[in-house]
XYZ file of C-alpha atoms in Angstrom:
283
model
C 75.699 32.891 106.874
C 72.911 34.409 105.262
C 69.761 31.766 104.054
C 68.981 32.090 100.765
C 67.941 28.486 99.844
C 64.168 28.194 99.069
C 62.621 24.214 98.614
C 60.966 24.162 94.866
C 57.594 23.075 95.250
C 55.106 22.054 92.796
C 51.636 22.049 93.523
C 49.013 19.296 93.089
C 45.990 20.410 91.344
C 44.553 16.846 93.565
C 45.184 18.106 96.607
C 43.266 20.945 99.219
C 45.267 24.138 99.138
C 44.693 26.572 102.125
C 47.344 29.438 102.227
C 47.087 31.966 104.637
C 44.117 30.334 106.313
C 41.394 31.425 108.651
C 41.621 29.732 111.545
C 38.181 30.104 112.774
C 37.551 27.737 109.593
C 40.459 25.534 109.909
C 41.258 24.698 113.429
C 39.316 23.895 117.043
C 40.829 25.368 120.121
C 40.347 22.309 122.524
C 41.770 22.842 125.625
C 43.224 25.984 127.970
C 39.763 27.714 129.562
C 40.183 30.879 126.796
C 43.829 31.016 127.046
C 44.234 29.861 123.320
C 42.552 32.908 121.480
C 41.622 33.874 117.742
C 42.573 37.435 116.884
C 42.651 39.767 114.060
C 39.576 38.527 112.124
C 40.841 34.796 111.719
C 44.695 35.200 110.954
C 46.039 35.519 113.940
C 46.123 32.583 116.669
C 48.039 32.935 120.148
C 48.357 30.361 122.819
C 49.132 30.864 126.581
C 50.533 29.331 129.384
C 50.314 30.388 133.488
C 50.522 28.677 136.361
C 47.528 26.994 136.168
C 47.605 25.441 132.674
C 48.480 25.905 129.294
C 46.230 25.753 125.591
C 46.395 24.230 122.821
C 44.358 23.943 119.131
C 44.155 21.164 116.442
C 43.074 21.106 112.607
C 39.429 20.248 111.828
C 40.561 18.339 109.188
C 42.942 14.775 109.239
C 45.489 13.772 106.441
C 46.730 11.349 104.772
C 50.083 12.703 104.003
C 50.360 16.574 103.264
C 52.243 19.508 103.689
C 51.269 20.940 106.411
C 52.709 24.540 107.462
C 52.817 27.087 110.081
C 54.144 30.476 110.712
C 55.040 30.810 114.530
C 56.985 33.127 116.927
C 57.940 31.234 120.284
C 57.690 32.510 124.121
C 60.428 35.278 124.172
C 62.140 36.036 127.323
C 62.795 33.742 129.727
C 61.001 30.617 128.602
C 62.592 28.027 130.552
C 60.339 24.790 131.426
C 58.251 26.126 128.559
C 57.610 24.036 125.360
C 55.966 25.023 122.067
C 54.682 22.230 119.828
C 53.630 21.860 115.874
C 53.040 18.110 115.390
C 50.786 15.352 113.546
C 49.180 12.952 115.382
C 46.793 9.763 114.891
C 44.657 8.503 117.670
C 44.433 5.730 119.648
C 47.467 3.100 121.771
C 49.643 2.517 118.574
C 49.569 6.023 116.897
C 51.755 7.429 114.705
C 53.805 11.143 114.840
C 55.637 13.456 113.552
C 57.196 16.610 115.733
C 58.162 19.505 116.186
C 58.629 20.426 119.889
C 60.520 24.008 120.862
C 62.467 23.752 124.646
C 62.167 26.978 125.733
C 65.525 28.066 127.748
C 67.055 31.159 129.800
C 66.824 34.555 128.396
C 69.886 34.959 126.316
C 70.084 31.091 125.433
C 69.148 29.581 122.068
C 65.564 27.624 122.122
C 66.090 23.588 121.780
C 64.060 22.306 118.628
C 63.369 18.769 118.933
C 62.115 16.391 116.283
C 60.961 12.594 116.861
C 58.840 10.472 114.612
C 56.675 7.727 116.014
C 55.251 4.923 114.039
C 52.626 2.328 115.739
C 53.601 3.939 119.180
C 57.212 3.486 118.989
C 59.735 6.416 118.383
C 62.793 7.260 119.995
C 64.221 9.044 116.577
C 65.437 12.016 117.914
C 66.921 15.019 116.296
C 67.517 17.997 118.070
C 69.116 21.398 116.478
C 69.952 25.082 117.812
C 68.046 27.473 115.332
C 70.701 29.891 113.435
C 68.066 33.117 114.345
C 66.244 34.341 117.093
C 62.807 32.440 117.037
C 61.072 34.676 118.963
C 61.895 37.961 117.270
C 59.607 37.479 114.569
C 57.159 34.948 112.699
C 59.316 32.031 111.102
C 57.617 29.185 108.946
C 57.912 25.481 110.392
C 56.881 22.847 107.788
C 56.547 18.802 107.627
C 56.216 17.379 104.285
C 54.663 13.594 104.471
C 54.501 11.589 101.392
C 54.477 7.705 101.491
C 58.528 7.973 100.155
C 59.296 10.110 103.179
C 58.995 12.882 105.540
C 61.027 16.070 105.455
C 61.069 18.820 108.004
C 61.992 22.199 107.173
C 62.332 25.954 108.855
C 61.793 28.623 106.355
C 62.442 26.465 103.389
C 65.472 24.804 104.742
C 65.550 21.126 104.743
C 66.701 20.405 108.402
C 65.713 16.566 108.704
C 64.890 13.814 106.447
C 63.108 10.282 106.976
C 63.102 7.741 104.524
C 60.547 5.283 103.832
C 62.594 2.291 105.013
C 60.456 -0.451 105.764
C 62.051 -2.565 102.883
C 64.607 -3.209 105.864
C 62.332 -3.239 109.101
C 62.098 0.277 109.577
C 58.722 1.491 110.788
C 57.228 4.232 108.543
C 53.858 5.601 109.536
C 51.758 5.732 106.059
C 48.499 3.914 107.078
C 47.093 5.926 109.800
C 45.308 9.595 109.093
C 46.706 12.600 111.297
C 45.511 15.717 112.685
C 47.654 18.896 113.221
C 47.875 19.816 116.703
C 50.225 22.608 118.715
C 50.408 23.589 122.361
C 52.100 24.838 124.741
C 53.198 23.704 128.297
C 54.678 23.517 131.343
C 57.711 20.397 130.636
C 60.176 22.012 133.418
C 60.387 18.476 134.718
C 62.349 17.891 131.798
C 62.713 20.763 129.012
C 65.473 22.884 129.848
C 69.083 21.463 130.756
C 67.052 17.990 131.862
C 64.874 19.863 134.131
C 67.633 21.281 135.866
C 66.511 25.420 134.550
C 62.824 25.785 135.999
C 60.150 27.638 134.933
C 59.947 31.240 136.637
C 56.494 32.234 137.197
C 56.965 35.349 137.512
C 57.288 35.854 133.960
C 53.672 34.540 133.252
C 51.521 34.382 130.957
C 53.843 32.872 128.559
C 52.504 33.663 124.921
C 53.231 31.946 121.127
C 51.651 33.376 118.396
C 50.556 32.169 114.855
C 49.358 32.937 111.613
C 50.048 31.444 108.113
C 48.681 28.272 108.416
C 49.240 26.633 105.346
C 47.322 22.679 104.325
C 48.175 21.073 101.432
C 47.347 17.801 102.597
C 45.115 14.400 101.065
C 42.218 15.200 103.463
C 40.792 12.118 104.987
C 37.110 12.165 105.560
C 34.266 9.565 106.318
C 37.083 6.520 105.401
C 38.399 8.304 101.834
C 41.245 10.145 101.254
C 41.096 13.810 98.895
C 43.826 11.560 96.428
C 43.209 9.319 93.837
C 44.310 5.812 94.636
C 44.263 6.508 98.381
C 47.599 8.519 98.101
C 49.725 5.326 97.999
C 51.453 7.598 94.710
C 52.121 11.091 93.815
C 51.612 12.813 90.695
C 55.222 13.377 88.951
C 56.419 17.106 90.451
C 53.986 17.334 93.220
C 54.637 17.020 96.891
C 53.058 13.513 96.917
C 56.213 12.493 95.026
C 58.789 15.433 96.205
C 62.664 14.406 97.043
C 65.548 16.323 98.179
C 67.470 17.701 95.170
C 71.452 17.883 95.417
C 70.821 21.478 96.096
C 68.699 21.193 99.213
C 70.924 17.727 100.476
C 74.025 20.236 100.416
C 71.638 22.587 102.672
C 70.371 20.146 104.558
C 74.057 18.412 105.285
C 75.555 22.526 106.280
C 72.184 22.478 108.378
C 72.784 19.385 110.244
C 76.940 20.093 110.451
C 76.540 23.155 112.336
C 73.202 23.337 114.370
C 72.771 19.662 114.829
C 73.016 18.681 118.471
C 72.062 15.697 118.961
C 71.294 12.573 116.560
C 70.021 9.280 117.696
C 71.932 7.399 114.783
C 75.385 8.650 116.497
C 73.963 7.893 120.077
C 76.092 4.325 120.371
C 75.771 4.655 124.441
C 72.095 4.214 123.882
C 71.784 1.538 121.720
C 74.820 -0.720 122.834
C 73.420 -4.152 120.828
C 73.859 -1.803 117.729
C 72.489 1.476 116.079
C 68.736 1.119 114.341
C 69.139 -0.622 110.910
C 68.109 2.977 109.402
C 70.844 4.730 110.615
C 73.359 2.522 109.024
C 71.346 2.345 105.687
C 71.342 6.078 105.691
């Protein structure tokens, strides 16, 4: 089934806008001894694993709540043990997070993508989907929205998660703490790929991801302020501050989640036998 559906998005004029960025400007590559490069004058980024260790980069600037997009094309091949990762993250014990994490898998066999959000330290709100296209044939764009209403994650425009402000019920929702962009990627084959049962053949190192397209719309948070009026407790009327799933992209985001969904913590009743989280009922 062909995907046609593209997210209407209004822009803030009180917010940073960086389409298409250089990432020479926009991002530090902080760990991997030179096997995270910058290519192509500033648009292109690639990260590598070996043996030895992996890489990784992160934004120069933090947020309080953005948009905050990437175009990537994951390890092809034989990627098993291998994970990819696009995420926001806050510092410190109790932090707060939002992911995206790509399992790589055995040639021929789909990539895992795995969501979680963690507020204060504590997550365990997993989502995990099979991608309806090959991930590593091309560039693909991975977005999380963040607004102080909710987050949304989406894959070319699709809506493929959403997470409600809940804390009217006892829901955690991080909102407080200012996040950085960070991606790597990394040996997991502990873990990744079948529960660590597929390892990771070496033989098929260096492992590469590439990027380009970063995209920041964000409230940047600098020197204790935030970019926003008000702190960016509220959106302006139309912008992404303030942007909800229409009908349009629920329907997309329901035919998403009924066919490439494969796993959902608010249908995991083994796991949580004294009852499912409070949001997954309210949802």
């Amino acid at each position: 089934m062909a995907i046609s559906y593209f997210l209407p998005l209004l822009l803030s004029l009180i917010t940073i806008s960086s389409v298409s960025a250089y990432f020479q400007r926009d991002v530090d590559i902080t760990w991997g001894d030179g096997r995270g490069q910058i290519k192509n004058n500033g648009e292109l980024l690639t990260l590598s694993l070996d043996k030895s260790s992996g890489s990784g980069f992160q934004s120069k600037n933090e947020y309080l709540f953005g948009k905050i997009g990437m175009q990537m094309k994951l390890v092809p091949g034989n990627s098993a043990g291998t994970v990819t990762t696009l995420y926001l993250k806050s510092p410190g014990t109790t932090w707060d997070e939002i992911d995206f994490e790509f399992l790589g898998n055995s040639s021929g066999e789909p990539y895992t993508l795995h969501t979680n959000v963690y507020t204060q330290g504590k997550g365990d709100k997993e989502q995990q989907f099979k991608l309806w296209f090959d991930p590593t044939a091309d560039f693909h764009t991975y977005t999380i929205l963040w607004n102080p209403q909710r987050i949304i994650f989406t894959v070319d425009g699709t809506p493929i998660r959403e997470f409600k402000n809940m804390e009217s019920i006892g829901t955690l929702f991080p909102k407080d703490r200012p996040m950085r962009m960070y991606s790597s990627l990394w040996n997991a084959d502990d873990w990744a790929t079948r529960g660590g049962l597929v390892k990771t053949d070496w033989s098929k190192a260096p492992f590469t991801a590439s990027y380009r397209g970063f995209n920041q719309e964000a409230c940047v948070w600098s020197n204790g302020k935030s970019s926003c009026p008000n702190g960016s407790k509220k959106g302006t009327t139309g912008s992404w501050l303030s942007q909800e799933l229409d009908s349009t992209a629920q329907q997309r985001m329901r035919w998403v989640q009924r066919n490439y969904m494969i796993y959902n913590y608010c249908t995991d009743s083994k796991r949580f036998p004294q009852g499912l989280p409070k949001e997954c009922l309210a949802a």
